Amino acid sequence: MWEIFSCGTEPELPKSAFSNRESSLGQLLKAEFCPTVVYIAITLCWTRDSWSRPSFHDLKEFLNCAIEIHQLEKGTNKVIYLYLRSLNIPCF
């Protein structure tokens, strides 16, 4: 996913990744065109323990939810989005 939002550019590790590799785990910086919610999903995939990483099903659900939120935030349904968010529905 990172490669999609970075438009195929070469990955750039944060400078701290070289000085303190254990704390940063060498994670890539957020790509310029990557929405924060998608970057969060990407970083979950980099969890050291493979059993703690999201499944493809989990990622699909997470990203579908992110798309719905984006469409409601940016579209004509902003009032509906704000109402649903006020109800504390998990996706919003």
Coordinates of C-alpha atoms in Angstrom, one line a residue, residues 29 35-36 45 52 57 61 71 74 85 88-89:
L29 CA 7.7 7.8 6.7
P35 CA -4.1 9.8 4.0
T36 CA -3.3 9.4 7.7
C45 CA 1.1 -4.3 8.8
S52 CA -0.6 -9.1 15.7
H57 CA -10.1 -9.3 5.7
E61 CA -12.9 -3.8 6.4
Q71 CA -17.0 10.0 1.0
K74 CA -16.0 15.3 1.4
R85 CA -20.1 10.3 14.2
N88 CA -20.3 6.7 18.4
I89 CA -20.7 4.1 15.7

